[in-house]
Coordinates of C-alpha atoms and ligand atoms in Angstrom, one line a residue:
X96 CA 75.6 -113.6 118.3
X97 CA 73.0 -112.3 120.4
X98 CA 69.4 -111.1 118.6
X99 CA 67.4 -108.2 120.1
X100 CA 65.2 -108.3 122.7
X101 CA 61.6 -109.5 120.7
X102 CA 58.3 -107.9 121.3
X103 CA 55.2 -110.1 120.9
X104 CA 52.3 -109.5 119.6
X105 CA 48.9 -111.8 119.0
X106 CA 48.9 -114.5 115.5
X107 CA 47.6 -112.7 112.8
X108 CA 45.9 -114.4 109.4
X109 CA 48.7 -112.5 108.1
X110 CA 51.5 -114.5 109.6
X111 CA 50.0 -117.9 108.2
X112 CA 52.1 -118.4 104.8
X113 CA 56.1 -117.4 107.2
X114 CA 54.6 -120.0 109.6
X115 CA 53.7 -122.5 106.8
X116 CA 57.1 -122.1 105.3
X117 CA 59.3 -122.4 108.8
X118 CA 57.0 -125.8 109.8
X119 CA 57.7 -127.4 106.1
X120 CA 61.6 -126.8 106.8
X121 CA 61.2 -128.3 109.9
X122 CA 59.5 -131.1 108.8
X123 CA 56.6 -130.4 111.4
X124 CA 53.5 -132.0 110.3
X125 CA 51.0 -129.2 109.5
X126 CA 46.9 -130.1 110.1
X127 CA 46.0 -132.9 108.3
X128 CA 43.3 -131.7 105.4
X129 CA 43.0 -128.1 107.4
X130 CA 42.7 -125.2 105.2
X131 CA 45.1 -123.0 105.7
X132 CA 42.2 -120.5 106.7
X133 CA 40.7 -122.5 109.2
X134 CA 43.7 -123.5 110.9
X135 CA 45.2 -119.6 111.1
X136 CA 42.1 -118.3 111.9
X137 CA 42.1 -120.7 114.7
X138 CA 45.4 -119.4 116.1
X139 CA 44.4 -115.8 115.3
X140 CA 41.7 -116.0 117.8
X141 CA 39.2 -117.9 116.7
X142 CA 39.4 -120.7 119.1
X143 CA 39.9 -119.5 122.5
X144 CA 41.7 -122.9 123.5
X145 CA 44.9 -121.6 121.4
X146 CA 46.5 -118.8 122.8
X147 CA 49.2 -118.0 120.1
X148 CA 51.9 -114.9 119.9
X149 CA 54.4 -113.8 117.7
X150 CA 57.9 -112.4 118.5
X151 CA 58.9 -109.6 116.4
X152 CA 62.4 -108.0 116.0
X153 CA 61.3 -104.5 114.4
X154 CA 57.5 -105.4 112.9
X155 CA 58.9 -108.4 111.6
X156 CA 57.6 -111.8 112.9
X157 CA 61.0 -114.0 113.6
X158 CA 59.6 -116.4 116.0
X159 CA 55.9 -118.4 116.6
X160 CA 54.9 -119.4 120.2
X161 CA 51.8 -121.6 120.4
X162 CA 49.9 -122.9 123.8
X163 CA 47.0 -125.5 123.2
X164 CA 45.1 -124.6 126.8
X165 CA 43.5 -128.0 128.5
X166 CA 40.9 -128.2 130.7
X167 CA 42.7 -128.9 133.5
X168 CA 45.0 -125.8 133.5
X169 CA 47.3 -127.1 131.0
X170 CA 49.1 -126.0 128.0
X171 CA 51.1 -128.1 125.1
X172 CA 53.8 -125.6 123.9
X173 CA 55.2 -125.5 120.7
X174 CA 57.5 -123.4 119.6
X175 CA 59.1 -122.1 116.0
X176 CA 62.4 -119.2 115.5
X177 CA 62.8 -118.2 111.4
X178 CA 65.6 -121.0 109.9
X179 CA 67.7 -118.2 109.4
X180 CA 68.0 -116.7 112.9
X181 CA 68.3 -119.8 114.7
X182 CA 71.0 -120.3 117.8
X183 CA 70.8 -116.6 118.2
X184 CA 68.9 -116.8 121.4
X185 CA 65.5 -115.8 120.1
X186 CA 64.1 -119.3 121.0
X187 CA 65.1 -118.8 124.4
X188 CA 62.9 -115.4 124.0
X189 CA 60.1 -117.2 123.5
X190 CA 60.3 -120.3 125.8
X191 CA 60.3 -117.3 128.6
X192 CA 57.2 -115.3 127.0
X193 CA 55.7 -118.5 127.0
X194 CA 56.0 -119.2 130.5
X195 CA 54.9 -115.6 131.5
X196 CA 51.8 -115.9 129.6
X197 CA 51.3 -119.2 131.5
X198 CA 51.5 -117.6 134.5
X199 CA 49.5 -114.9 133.6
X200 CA 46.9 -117.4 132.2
X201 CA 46.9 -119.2 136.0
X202 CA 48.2 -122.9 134.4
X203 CA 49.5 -125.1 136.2
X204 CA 51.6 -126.8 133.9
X205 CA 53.5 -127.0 130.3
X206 CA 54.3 -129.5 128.3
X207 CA 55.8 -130.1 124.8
X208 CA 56.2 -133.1 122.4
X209 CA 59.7 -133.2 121.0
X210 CA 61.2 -135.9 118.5
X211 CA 64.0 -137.6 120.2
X212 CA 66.4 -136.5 117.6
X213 CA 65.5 -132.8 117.8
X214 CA 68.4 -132.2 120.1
X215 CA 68.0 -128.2 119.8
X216 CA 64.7 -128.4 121.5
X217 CA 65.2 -130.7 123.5
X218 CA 67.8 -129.1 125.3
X219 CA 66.3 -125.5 125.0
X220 CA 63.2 -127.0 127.2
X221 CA 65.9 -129.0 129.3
X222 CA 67.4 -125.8 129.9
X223 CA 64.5 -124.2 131.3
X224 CA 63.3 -126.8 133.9
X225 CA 60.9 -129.2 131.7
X226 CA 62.1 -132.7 132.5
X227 CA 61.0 -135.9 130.8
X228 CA 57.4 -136.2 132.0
X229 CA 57.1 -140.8 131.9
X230 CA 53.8 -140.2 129.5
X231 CA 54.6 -142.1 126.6
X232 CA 53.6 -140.6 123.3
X233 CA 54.8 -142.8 120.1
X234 CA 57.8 -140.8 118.0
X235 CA 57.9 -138.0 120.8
X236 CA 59.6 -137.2 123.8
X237 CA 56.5 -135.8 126.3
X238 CA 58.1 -133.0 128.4
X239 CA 57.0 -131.1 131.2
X240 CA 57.4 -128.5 133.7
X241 CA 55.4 -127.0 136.8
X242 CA 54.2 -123.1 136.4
X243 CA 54.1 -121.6 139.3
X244 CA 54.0 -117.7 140.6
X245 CA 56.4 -118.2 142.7
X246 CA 58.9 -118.9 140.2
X247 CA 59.4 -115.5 139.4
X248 CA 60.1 -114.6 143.3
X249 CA 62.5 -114.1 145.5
X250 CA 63.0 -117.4 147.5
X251 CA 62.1 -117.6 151.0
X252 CA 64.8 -116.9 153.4
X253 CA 65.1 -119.1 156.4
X254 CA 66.3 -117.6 159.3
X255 CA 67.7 -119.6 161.7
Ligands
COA421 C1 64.2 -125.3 118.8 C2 64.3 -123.9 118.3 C3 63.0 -123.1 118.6 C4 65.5 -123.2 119.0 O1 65.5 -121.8 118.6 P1 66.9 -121.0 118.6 O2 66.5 -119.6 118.5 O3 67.8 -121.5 117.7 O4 67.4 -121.3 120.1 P2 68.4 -120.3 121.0 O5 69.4 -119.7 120.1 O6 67.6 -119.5 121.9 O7 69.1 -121.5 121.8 C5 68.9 -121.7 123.2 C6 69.5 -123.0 123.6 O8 68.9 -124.1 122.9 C7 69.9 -125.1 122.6 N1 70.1 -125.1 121.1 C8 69.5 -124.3 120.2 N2 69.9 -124.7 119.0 C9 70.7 -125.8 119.1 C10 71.5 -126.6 118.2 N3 71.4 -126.4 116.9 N4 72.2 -127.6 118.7 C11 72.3 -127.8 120.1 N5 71.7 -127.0 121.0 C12 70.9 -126.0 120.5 C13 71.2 -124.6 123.2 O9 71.2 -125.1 124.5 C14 71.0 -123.1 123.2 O10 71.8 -122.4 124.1 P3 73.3 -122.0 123.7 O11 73.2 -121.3 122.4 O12 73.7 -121.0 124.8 O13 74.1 -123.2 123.6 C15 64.6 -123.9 116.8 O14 65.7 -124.7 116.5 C16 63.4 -124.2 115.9 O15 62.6 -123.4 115.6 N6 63.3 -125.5 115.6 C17 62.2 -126.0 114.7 C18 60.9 -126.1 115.5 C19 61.1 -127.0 116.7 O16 61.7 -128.0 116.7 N7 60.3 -126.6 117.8 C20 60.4 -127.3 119.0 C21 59.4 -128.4 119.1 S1 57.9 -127.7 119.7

Protein backbone atom coordinates (compact mmCIF):
# COMPACT_ATOMS: atom_id res chain seq x y z
CA UNK A 1 0.00 0.00 0.00
CA UNK A 2 1.13 3.24 -1.12
CA UNK A 3 1.27 6.40 1.66
CA UNK A 4 0.67 9.96 0.45
CA UNK A 5 2.89 12.06 -1.00
CA UNK A 6 4.83 13.77 2.45
CA UNK A 7 5.50 17.37 2.79
CA UNK A 8 8.61 18.34 4.83
CA UNK A 9 9.20 20.70 7.03
CA UNK A 10 12.40 21.73 9.35
CA UNK A 11 13.07 19.42 13.06
CA UNK A 12 11.28 21.00 15.64
CA UNK A 13 12.12 20.68 19.68
CA UNK A 14 8.72 19.39 19.38
CA UNK A 15 9.48 16.31 17.37
CA UNK A 16 12.30 15.15 19.94
CA UNK A 17 10.20 12.55 22.19
CA UNK A 18 8.44 10.55 18.32
CA UNK A 19 12.07 10.58 17.24
CA UNK A 20 13.41 9.19 20.61
CA UNK A 21 10.78 6.58 20.60
CA UNK A 22 11.21 5.40 16.67
CA UNK A 23 15.38 5.25 17.28
CA UNK A 24 14.83 3.00 20.77
CA UNK A 25 12.64 0.52 18.49
CA UNK A 26 15.24 0.49 16.13
CA UNK A 27 17.82 -0.10 18.31
CA UNK A 28 19.75 3.03 17.00
CA UNK A 29 22.17 4.26 19.52
CA UNK A 30 20.98 7.75 20.68
CA UNK A 31 23.87 10.45 21.87
CA UNK A 32 25.88 9.11 24.42
CA UNK A 33 25.15 11.33 27.81
CA UNK A 34 23.34 14.18 25.45
CA UNK A 35 20.36 15.72 26.85
CA UNK A 36 17.71 15.31 25.13
CA UNK A 37 17.62 19.23 24.75
CA UNK A 38 20.95 19.71 23.56
CA UNK A 39 20.81 17.14 21.08
CA UNK A 40 17.22 18.37 19.48
CA UNK A 41 18.07 21.68 19.73
CA UNK A 42 21.00 20.79 17.69
CA UNK A 43 18.84 19.33 14.91
CA UNK A 44 16.31 22.06 15.26
CA UNK A 45 18.78 24.59 14.04
CA UNK A 46 21.13 25.10 16.47
CA UNK A 47 24.03 23.73 14.77
CA UNK A 48 24.25 24.68 11.25
CA UNK A 49 26.38 21.46 10.39
CA UNK A 50 22.85 19.37 10.71
CA UNK A 51 20.48 20.16 8.33
CA UNK A 52 17.49 17.99 9.50
CA UNK A 53 13.59 17.76 8.04
CA UNK A 54 10.59 16.10 8.84
CA UNK A 55 8.11 14.36 6.44
CA UNK A 56 4.60 14.93 7.35
CA UNK A 57 1.47 13.13 6.00
CA UNK A 58 -1.32 15.77 7.13
CA UNK A 59 0.75 17.87 10.22
CA UNK A 60 1.82 14.70 11.41
CA UNK A 61 5.57 13.87 11.49
CA UNK A 62 5.85 10.06 9.98
CA UNK A 63 9.34 10.18 8.87
CA UNK A 64 12.96 11.90 10.11
CA UNK A 65 15.69 12.83 7.47
CA UNK A 66 19.02 13.88 8.99
CA UNK A 67 22.29 15.23 6.93
CA UNK A 68 25.51 15.73 9.12
CA UNK A 69 27.22 18.42 6.48
CA UNK A 70 31.27 17.93 6.23
CA UNK A 71 33.58 20.22 5.30
CA UNK A 72 34.37 18.96 2.17
CA UNK A 73 30.85 19.06 0.72
CA UNK A 74 29.69 16.03 2.28
CA UNK A 75 26.76 14.72 4.11
CA UNK A 76 26.18 11.37 6.32
CA UNK A 77 22.45 10.59 5.92
CA UNK A 78 20.33 8.97 8.22
CA UNK A 79 17.13 8.19 7.87
CA UNK A 80 13.93 7.05 10.18
CA UNK A 81 9.80 6.23 8.76
CA UNK A 82 7.27 5.78 12.07
CA UNK A 83 7.39 1.58 12.89
CA UNK A 84 3.95 1.60 11.98
CA UNK A 85 4.09 2.95 8.45
CA UNK A 86 6.99 1.15 7.35
CA UNK A 87 7.23 -0.61 3.55
CA UNK A 88 4.65 1.84 2.59
CA UNK A 89 7.02 3.79 0.44
CA UNK A 90 7.45 6.81 2.73
CA UNK A 91 11.23 5.88 3.21
CA UNK A 92 11.64 6.12 -0.39
CA UNK A 93 10.03 9.77 0.13
CA UNK A 94 12.61 10.75 2.09
CA UNK A 95 15.78 9.15 0.59
CA UNK A 96 14.58 11.55 -2.61
CA UNK A 97 13.98 14.81 -0.37
CA UNK A 98 17.22 14.03 0.93
CA UNK A 99 18.98 14.07 -2.23
CA UNK A 100 17.19 17.24 -3.40
CA UNK A 101 18.25 19.13 -0.47
CA UNK A 102 21.76 17.83 -1.31
CA UNK A 103 21.61 19.31 -4.38
CA UNK A 104 20.17 22.28 -3.40
CA UNK A 105 22.90 22.52 -0.58
CA UNK A 106 25.74 22.14 -3.62
CA UNK A 107 27.33 18.59 -1.95
CA UNK A 108 29.03 16.57 -3.60
CA UNK A 109 28.39 13.42 -2.05
CA UNK A 110 26.18 11.20 0.57
CA UNK A 111 26.85 8.66 2.55
CA UNK A 112 25.17 6.46 5.13
CA UNK A 113 26.35 3.88 7.79
CA UNK A 114 24.13 0.89 7.75
CA UNK A 115 24.42 -2.43 9.90
CA UNK A 116 24.96 -5.28 7.64
CA UNK A 117 21.88 -6.93 8.91
CA UNK A 118 19.67 -3.97 8.27
CA UNK A 119 18.53 -5.42 4.98
CA UNK A 120 15.59 -2.69 4.57
CA UNK A 121 18.13 -0.03 4.33
CA UNK A 122 20.39 -1.44 2.89
CA UNK A 123 18.53 -2.03 -0.06
CA UNK A 124 16.42 1.28 -0.01
CA UNK A 125 19.96 3.11 -0.46
CA UNK A 126 20.99 0.27 -2.94
CA UNK A 127 18.02 1.20 -4.76
CA UNK A 128 18.86 4.61 -5.23
CA UNK A 129 22.43 4.50 -6.61
CA UNK A 130 24.64 4.43 -3.21
CA UNK A 131 27.04 1.50 -3.68
CA UNK A 132 29.37 0.13 -0.98
CA UNK A 133 31.88 2.91 -0.63
CA UNK A 134 35.58 0.34 0.53
CA UNK A 135 35.84 2.79 3.78
CA UNK A 136 35.72 0.46 6.50
CA UNK A 137 33.79 1.49 9.57
CA UNK A 138 33.63 -1.43 12.43
CA UNK A 139 29.75 -2.86 12.70
CA UNK A 140 28.67 -0.75 9.57
CA UNK A 141 28.36 -0.95 6.10
CA UNK A 142 29.81 2.78 4.72
CA UNK A 143 27.68 3.58 1.66
CA UNK A 144 27.90 6.21 -0.78
CA UNK A 145 26.68 8.00 -3.76
CA UNK A 146 27.80 10.98 -6.05
CA UNK A 147 25.24 14.23 -6.00
CA UNK A 148 25.26 15.78 -8.94
CA UNK A 149 22.82 18.51 -10.84
CA UNK A 150 22.82 16.75 -13.57
CA UNK A 151 21.09 13.93 -12.14
CA UNK A 152 17.91 15.43 -12.27
CA UNK A 153 18.40 16.18 -16.30
CA UNK A 154 17.68 15.06 -19.28
CA UNK A 155 20.73 13.04 -20.60
CA UNK A 156 22.73 14.34 -23.36
CA UNK A 157 21.75 13.17 -26.68
CA UNK A 158 24.49 12.17 -29.06
CA UNK A 159 23.90 12.66 -32.46
CA UNK A 160 25.61 10.83 -34.74
C1 LIG B 1 14.93 1.76 6.31
C2 LIG B 1 13.56 2.43 6.46
C3 LIG B 1 13.77 3.95 6.51
C4 LIG B 1 12.72 2.08 5.23
O1 LIG B 1 11.50 2.82 5.31
P1 LIG B 1 10.17 2.30 4.60
O2 LIG B 1 9.21 3.43 4.61
O3 LIG B 1 9.73 1.03 5.21
O4 LIG B 1 10.72 2.03 3.11
P2 LIG B 1 9.86 1.99 1.76
O5 LIG B 1 8.49 1.48 2.04
O6 LIG B 1 9.97 3.30 1.08
O7 LIG B 1 10.65 0.88 0.94
C5 LIG B 1 11.48 1.21 -0.15
C6 LIG B 1 12.32 -0.01 -0.50
O8 LIG B 1 13.22 -0.32 0.55
C7 LIG B 1 13.34 -1.76 0.68
N1 LIG B 1 12.72 -2.21 1.94
C8 LIG B 1 12.05 -1.45 2.84
N2 LIG B 1 11.66 -2.22 3.88
C9 LIG B 1 12.07 -3.48 3.60
C10 LIG B 1 11.97 -4.72 4.30
N3 LIG B 1 11.35 -4.81 5.48
N4 LIG B 1 12.54 -5.80 3.75
C11 LIG B 1 13.17 -5.74 2.57
N5 LIG B 1 13.29 -4.58 1.83
C12 LIG B 1 12.75 -3.47 2.36
C13 LIG B 1 12.57 -2.35 -0.46
O9 LIG B 1 13.45 -2.44 -1.56
C14 LIG B 1 11.51 -1.28 -0.69
O10 LIG B 1 10.95 -1.31 -1.99
P3 LIG B 1 9.66 -2.25 -2.27
O11 LIG B 1 8.67 -2.00 -1.15
O12 LIG B 1 9.19 -1.77 -3.61
O13 LIG B 1 10.18 -3.65 -2.26
C15 LIG B 1 12.80 1.94 7.72
O14 LIG B 1 12.81 0.53 7.73
C16 LIG B 1 13.36 2.46 9.02
O15 LIG B 1 13.00 3.54 9.48
N6 LIG B 1 14.26 1.65 9.66
C17 LIG B 1 14.86 2.05 10.95
C18 LIG B 1 15.88 3.13 10.79
C19 LIG B 1 16.97 2.74 9.81
O16 LIG B 1 17.40 1.61 9.76
N7 LIG B 1 17.44 3.76 9.03
C20 LIG B 1 18.46 3.53 8.02
C21 LIG B 1 19.82 3.67 8.57
S1 LIG B 1 20.32 5.37 8.44
Amino acid sequence: MNSPALSFRPFRMGDAARLERWLAAAGMPLPDRVARDVWAGRMAGGDARIHALAGLIGRVAVGFVRMDLAPDRSAELTLIVDPRLRRRGLGRQLVERALVEARRLGLRRLVALVRPENDPALRLFCEHGFETSGVRVVGFEHLARVVHRADRERPLEIVP
